[in-house]
Coordinates of C-alpha atoms and ligand atoms in Angstrom, one line a residue:
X1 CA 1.0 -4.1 -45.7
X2 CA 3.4 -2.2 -43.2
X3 CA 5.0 -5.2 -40.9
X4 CA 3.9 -5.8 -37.9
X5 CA 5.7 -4.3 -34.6
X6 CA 7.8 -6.3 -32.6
X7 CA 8.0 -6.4 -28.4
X8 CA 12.2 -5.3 -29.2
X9 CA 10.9 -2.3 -31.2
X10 CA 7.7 -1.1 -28.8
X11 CA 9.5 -1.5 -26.1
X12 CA 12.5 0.5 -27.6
X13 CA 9.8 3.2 -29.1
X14 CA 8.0 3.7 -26.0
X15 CA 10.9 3.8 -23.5
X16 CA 12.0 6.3 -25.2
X17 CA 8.9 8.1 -25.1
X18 CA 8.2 7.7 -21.5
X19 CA 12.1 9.4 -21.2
X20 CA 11.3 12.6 -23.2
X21 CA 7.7 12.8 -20.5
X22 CA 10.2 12.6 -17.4
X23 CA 9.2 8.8 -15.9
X24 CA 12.4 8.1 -13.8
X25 CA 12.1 4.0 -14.8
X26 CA 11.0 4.6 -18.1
X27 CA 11.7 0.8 -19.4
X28 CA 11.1 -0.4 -16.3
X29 CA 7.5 0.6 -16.8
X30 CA 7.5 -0.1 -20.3
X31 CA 8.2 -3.7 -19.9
X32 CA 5.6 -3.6 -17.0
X33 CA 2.5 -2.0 -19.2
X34 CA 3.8 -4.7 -22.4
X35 CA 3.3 -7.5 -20.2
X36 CA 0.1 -6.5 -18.9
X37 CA -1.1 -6.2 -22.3
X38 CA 0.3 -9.8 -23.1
X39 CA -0.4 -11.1 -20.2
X40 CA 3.3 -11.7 -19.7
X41 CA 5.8 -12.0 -17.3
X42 CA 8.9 -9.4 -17.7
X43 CA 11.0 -12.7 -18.3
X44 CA 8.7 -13.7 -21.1
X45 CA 8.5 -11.1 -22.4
X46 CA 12.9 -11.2 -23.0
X47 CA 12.0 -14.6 -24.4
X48 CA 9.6 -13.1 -27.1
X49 CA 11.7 -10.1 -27.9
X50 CA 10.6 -11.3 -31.6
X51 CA 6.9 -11.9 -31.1
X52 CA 4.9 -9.9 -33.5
X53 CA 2.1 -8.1 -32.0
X54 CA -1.3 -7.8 -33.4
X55 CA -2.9 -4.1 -34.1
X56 CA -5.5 -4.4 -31.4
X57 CA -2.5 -5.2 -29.5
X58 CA -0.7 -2.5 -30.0
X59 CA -3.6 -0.1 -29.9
X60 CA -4.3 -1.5 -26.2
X61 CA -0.2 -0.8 -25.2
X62 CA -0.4 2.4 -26.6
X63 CA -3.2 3.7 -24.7
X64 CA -1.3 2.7 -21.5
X65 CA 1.8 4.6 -22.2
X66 CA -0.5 7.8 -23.2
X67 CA -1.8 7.2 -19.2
X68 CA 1.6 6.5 -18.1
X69 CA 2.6 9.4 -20.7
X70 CA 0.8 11.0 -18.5
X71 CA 2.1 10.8 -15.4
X72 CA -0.3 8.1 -13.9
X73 CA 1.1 5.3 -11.8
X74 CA 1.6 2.1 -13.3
X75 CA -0.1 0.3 -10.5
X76 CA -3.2 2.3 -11.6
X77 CA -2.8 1.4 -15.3
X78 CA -2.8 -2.3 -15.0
X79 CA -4.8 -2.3 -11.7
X80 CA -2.3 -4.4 -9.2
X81 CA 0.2 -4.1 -6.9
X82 CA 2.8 -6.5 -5.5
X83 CA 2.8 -5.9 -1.7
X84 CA 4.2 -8.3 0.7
X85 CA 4.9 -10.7 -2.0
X86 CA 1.1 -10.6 -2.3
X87 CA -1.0 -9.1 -5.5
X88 CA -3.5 -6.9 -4.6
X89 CA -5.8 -4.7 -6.4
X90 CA -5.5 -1.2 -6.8
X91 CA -7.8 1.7 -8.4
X92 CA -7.7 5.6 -7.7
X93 CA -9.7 5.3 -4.3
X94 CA -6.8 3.8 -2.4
X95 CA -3.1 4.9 -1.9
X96 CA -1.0 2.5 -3.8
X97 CA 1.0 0.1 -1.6
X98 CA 4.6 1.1 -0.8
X99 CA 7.6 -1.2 -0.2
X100 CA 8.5 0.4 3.0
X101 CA 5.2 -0.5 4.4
X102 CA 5.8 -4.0 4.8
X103 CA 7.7 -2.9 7.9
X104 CA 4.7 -2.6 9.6
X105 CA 3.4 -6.1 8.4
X106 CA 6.2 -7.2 9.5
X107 CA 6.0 -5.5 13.3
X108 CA 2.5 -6.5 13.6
X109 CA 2.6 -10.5 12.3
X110 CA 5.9 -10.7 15.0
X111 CA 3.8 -8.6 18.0
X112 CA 0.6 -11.0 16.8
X113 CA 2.6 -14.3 16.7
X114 CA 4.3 -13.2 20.4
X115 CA 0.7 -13.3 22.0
X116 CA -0.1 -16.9 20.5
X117 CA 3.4 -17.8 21.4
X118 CA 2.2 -16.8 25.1
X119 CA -1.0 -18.8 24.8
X120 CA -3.6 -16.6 23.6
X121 CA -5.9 -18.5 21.0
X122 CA -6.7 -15.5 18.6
X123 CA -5.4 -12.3 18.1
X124 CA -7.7 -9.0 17.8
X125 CA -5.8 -7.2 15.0
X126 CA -7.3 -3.4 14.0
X127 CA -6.0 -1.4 10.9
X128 CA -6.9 2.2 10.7
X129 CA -7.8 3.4 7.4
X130 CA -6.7 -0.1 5.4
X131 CA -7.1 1.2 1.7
X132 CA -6.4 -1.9 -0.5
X133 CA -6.4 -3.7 2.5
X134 CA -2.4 -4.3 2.1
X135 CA -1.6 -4.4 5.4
X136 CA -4.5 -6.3 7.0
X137 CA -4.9 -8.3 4.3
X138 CA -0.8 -9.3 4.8
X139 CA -1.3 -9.4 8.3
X140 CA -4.2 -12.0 7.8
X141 CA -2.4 -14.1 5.8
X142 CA 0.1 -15.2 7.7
X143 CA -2.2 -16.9 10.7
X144 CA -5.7 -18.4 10.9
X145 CA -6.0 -17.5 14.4
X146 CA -4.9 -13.6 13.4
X147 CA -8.7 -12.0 13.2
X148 CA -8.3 -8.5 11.2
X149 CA -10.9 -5.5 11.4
X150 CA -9.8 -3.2 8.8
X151 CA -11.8 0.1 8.6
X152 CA -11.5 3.5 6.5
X153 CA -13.7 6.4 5.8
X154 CA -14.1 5.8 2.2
X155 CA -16.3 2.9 1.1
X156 CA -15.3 2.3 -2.2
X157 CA -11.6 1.9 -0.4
X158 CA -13.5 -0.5 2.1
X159 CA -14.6 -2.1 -1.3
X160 CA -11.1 -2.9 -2.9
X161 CA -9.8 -4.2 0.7
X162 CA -12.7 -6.6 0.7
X163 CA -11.8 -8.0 -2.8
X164 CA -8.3 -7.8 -2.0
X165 CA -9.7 -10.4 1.6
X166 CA -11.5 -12.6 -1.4
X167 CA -8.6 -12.8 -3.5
X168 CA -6.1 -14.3 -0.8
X169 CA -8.7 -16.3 0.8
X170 CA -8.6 -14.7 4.0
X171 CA -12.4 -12.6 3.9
X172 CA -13.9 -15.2 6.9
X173 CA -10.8 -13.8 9.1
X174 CA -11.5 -10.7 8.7
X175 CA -14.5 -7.8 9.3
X176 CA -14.7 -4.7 7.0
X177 CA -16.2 -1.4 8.6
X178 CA -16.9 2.2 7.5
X179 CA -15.4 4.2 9.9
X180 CA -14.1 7.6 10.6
X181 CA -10.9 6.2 12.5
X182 CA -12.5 4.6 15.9
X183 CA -15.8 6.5 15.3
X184 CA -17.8 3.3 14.3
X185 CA -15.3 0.5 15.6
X186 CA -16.6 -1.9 18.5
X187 CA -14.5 -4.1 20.4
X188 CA -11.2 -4.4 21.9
X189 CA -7.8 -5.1 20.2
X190 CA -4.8 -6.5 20.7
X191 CA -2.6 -4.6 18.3
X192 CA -4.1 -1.7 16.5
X193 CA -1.9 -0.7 13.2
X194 CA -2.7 2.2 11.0
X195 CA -0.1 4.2 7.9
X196 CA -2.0 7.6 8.2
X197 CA -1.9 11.0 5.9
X198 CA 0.7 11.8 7.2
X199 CA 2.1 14.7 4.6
X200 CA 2.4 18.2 5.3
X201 CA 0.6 20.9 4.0
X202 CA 3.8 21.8 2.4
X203 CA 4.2 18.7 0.8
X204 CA 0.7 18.4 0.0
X205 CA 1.4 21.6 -2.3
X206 CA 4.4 20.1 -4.4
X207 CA 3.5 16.4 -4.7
X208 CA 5.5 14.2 -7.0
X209 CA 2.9 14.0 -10.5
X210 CA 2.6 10.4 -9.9
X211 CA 1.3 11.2 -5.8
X212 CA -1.3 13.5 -6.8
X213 CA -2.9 10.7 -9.0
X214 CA -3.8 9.1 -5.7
X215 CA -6.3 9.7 -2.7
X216 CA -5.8 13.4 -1.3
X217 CA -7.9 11.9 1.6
X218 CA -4.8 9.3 2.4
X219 CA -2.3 11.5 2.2
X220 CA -2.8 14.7 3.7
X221 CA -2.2 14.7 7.1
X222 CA -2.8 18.7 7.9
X223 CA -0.8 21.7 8.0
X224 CA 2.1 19.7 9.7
X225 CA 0.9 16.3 8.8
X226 CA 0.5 15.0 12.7
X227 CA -3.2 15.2 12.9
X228 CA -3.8 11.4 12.7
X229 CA -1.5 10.9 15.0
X230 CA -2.8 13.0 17.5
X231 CA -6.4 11.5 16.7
X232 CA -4.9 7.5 16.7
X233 CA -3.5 8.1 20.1
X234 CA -6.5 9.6 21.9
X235 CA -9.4 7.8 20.3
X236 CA -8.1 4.5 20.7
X237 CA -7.7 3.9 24.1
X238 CA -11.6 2.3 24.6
X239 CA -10.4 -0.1 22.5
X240 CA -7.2 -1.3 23.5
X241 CA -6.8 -4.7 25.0
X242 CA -4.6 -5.2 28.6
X243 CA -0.5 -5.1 27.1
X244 CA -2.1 -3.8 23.5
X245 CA 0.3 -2.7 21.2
X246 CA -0.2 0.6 18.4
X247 CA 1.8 0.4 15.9
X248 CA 1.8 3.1 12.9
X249 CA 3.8 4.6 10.0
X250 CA 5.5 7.6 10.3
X251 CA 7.2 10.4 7.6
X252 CA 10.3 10.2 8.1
X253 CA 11.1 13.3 10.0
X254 CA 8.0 12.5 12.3
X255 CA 9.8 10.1 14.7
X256 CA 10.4 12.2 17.9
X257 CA 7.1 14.0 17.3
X258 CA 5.1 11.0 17.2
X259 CA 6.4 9.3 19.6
X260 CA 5.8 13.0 22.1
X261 CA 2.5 11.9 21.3
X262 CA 1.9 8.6 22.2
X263 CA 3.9 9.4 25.8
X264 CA 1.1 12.3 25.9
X265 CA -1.7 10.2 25.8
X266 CA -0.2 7.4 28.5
X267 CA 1.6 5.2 25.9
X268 CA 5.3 4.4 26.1
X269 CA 7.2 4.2 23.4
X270 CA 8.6 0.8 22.4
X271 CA 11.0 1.2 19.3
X272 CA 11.1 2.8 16.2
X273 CA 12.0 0.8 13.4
X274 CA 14.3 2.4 9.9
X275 CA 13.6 1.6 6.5
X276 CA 16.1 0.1 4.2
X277 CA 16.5 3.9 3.4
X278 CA 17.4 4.2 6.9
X279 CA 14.5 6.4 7.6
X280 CA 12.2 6.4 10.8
X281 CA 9.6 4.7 9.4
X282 CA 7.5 2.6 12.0
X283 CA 6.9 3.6 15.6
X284 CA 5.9 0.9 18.3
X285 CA 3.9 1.5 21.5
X286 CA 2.7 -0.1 24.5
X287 CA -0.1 0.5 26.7
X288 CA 0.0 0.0 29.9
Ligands
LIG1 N1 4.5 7.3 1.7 C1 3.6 8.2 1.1 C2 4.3 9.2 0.2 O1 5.4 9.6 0.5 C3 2.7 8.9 2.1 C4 1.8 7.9 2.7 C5 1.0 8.4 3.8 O2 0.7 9.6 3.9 N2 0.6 7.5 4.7 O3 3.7 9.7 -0.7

């Protein structure tokens, strides 16, 4: 009988493998697929370098790095994503959550713990188009008295945010609505947050493989990707609370053009916060 693979070996093999099909962190996201497999952390796994696997074992890794092989994000492959130092659930209908988006989180828990801080018992808390729920979900999480409507156009997104509310316990803080942006939203808010489509037609045509794995619908944000803006700016003023703050993600060229558009439509323009990249990432405004 042919001797049984080792984790050393498969993780050797399929590195390797993932190379020659152009992944940029190839055993990066072997070790990642391996331990979703085992059910093992990537420190477990270095302490089982020696650990036999079984055939069906095998067969199962192998299938994920055909789909990684592929091109396909990891996060799709084993179905989670750490966000906020939070694991949420991921599938095709939502935009995977990005690192740089926790700069939002972060804007909105300190702009949401500022109005308690002032004496106001609950905060009203809107995100446009939540996907996974990351954000709101994140947002929820870190105060009882935070209450989060998240809405998006796609129900089976609406679906994954919900489970995502379930699985961090924080579903009774939170409402879940099928909306086109503000089209089927009801109430006033104190902050409303929102990362858009915000990519140009031009980068809609040459998307990384990976990026054109996920939601076309949260990512394309017209010919020069400042639609939503445009739309987030104008539509929610009949819900804004007195002092309410809007608070969205931006490409990173889109800073001075955003923020045109919130001045256009009576806002004025707070900050705009880099990424660790030192990109304009997050742009803060006030209404009267
Ligand atoms: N950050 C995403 C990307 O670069 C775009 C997300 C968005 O459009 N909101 O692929």
């Amino acid at each position: 009988m042919k001797k049984p693979y080792t984790v050393r070996e498969l993780l050797a093999i399929s590195t390797q493998y993932l190379k020659d099909k152009g992944c940029a962190a190839a055993r990066l996201d072997a070790e990642l697929l391996l331990g979703h497999v085992l059910q093992l952390s990537r420190i477990e796994l270095y302490l089982n370098l020696d650990r036999p696997l079984t055939t069906q074992e095998v067969d199962a890794y192998r299938e994920c790095i055909a789909r990684r092989g592929r091109r396909m994000p990891v996060a799709y492959i084993t179905g989670v994503k750490e966000f906020y130092s939070l694991d949420f659930a991921v599938t095709p209908a939502v935009l995977i959550p990005r690192p740089e988006t926790e700069l939002l989180v972060e804007k909105v828990v300190k702009l949401a713990k500022a109005r308690l801080a002032s004496g106001q018992q609950q905060v009203h808390i809107l995100d446009v188009g939540t996907g996974s729920g990351a954000v709101a979900v994140a947002a929820a999480r870190q105060d009882p008295e935070f209450l989060v409507t998240a809405v998006d156009i796609s129900s089976e997104a609406l679906e994954v945010a919900r489970s995502n509310a379930v699985r961090h316990e924080v579903d009774h803080q939170m409402r879940f609505v099928v909306s086109d942006l503000f089209s089927d939203v009801s109430g006033t808010f104190d902050i409303i947050c929102s990362n858009p489509p915000y990519l140009t037609k031009a980068e809609m045509a040459q998307l990384q493989p990976e990026v054109s794995f996920e939601p076309a619908a949260a990512l394309d944000g017209g010919q020069d990707g400042l639609v939503f803006y445009h739309r987030i700016f104008q539509e929610s003023q009949p819900h804004l609370a007195p002092s309410a703050y809007v608070a969205v993600e931006i490409g990173a060229d889109q800073a001075r053009a955003v923020a045109a558009i919130a001045e256009g439509c009576g806002f004025s323009v707070e900050e705009c916060i880099q990424d660790y990249g030192g990109h304009d990432r997050v742009v803060v405004a006030k209404w009267a």
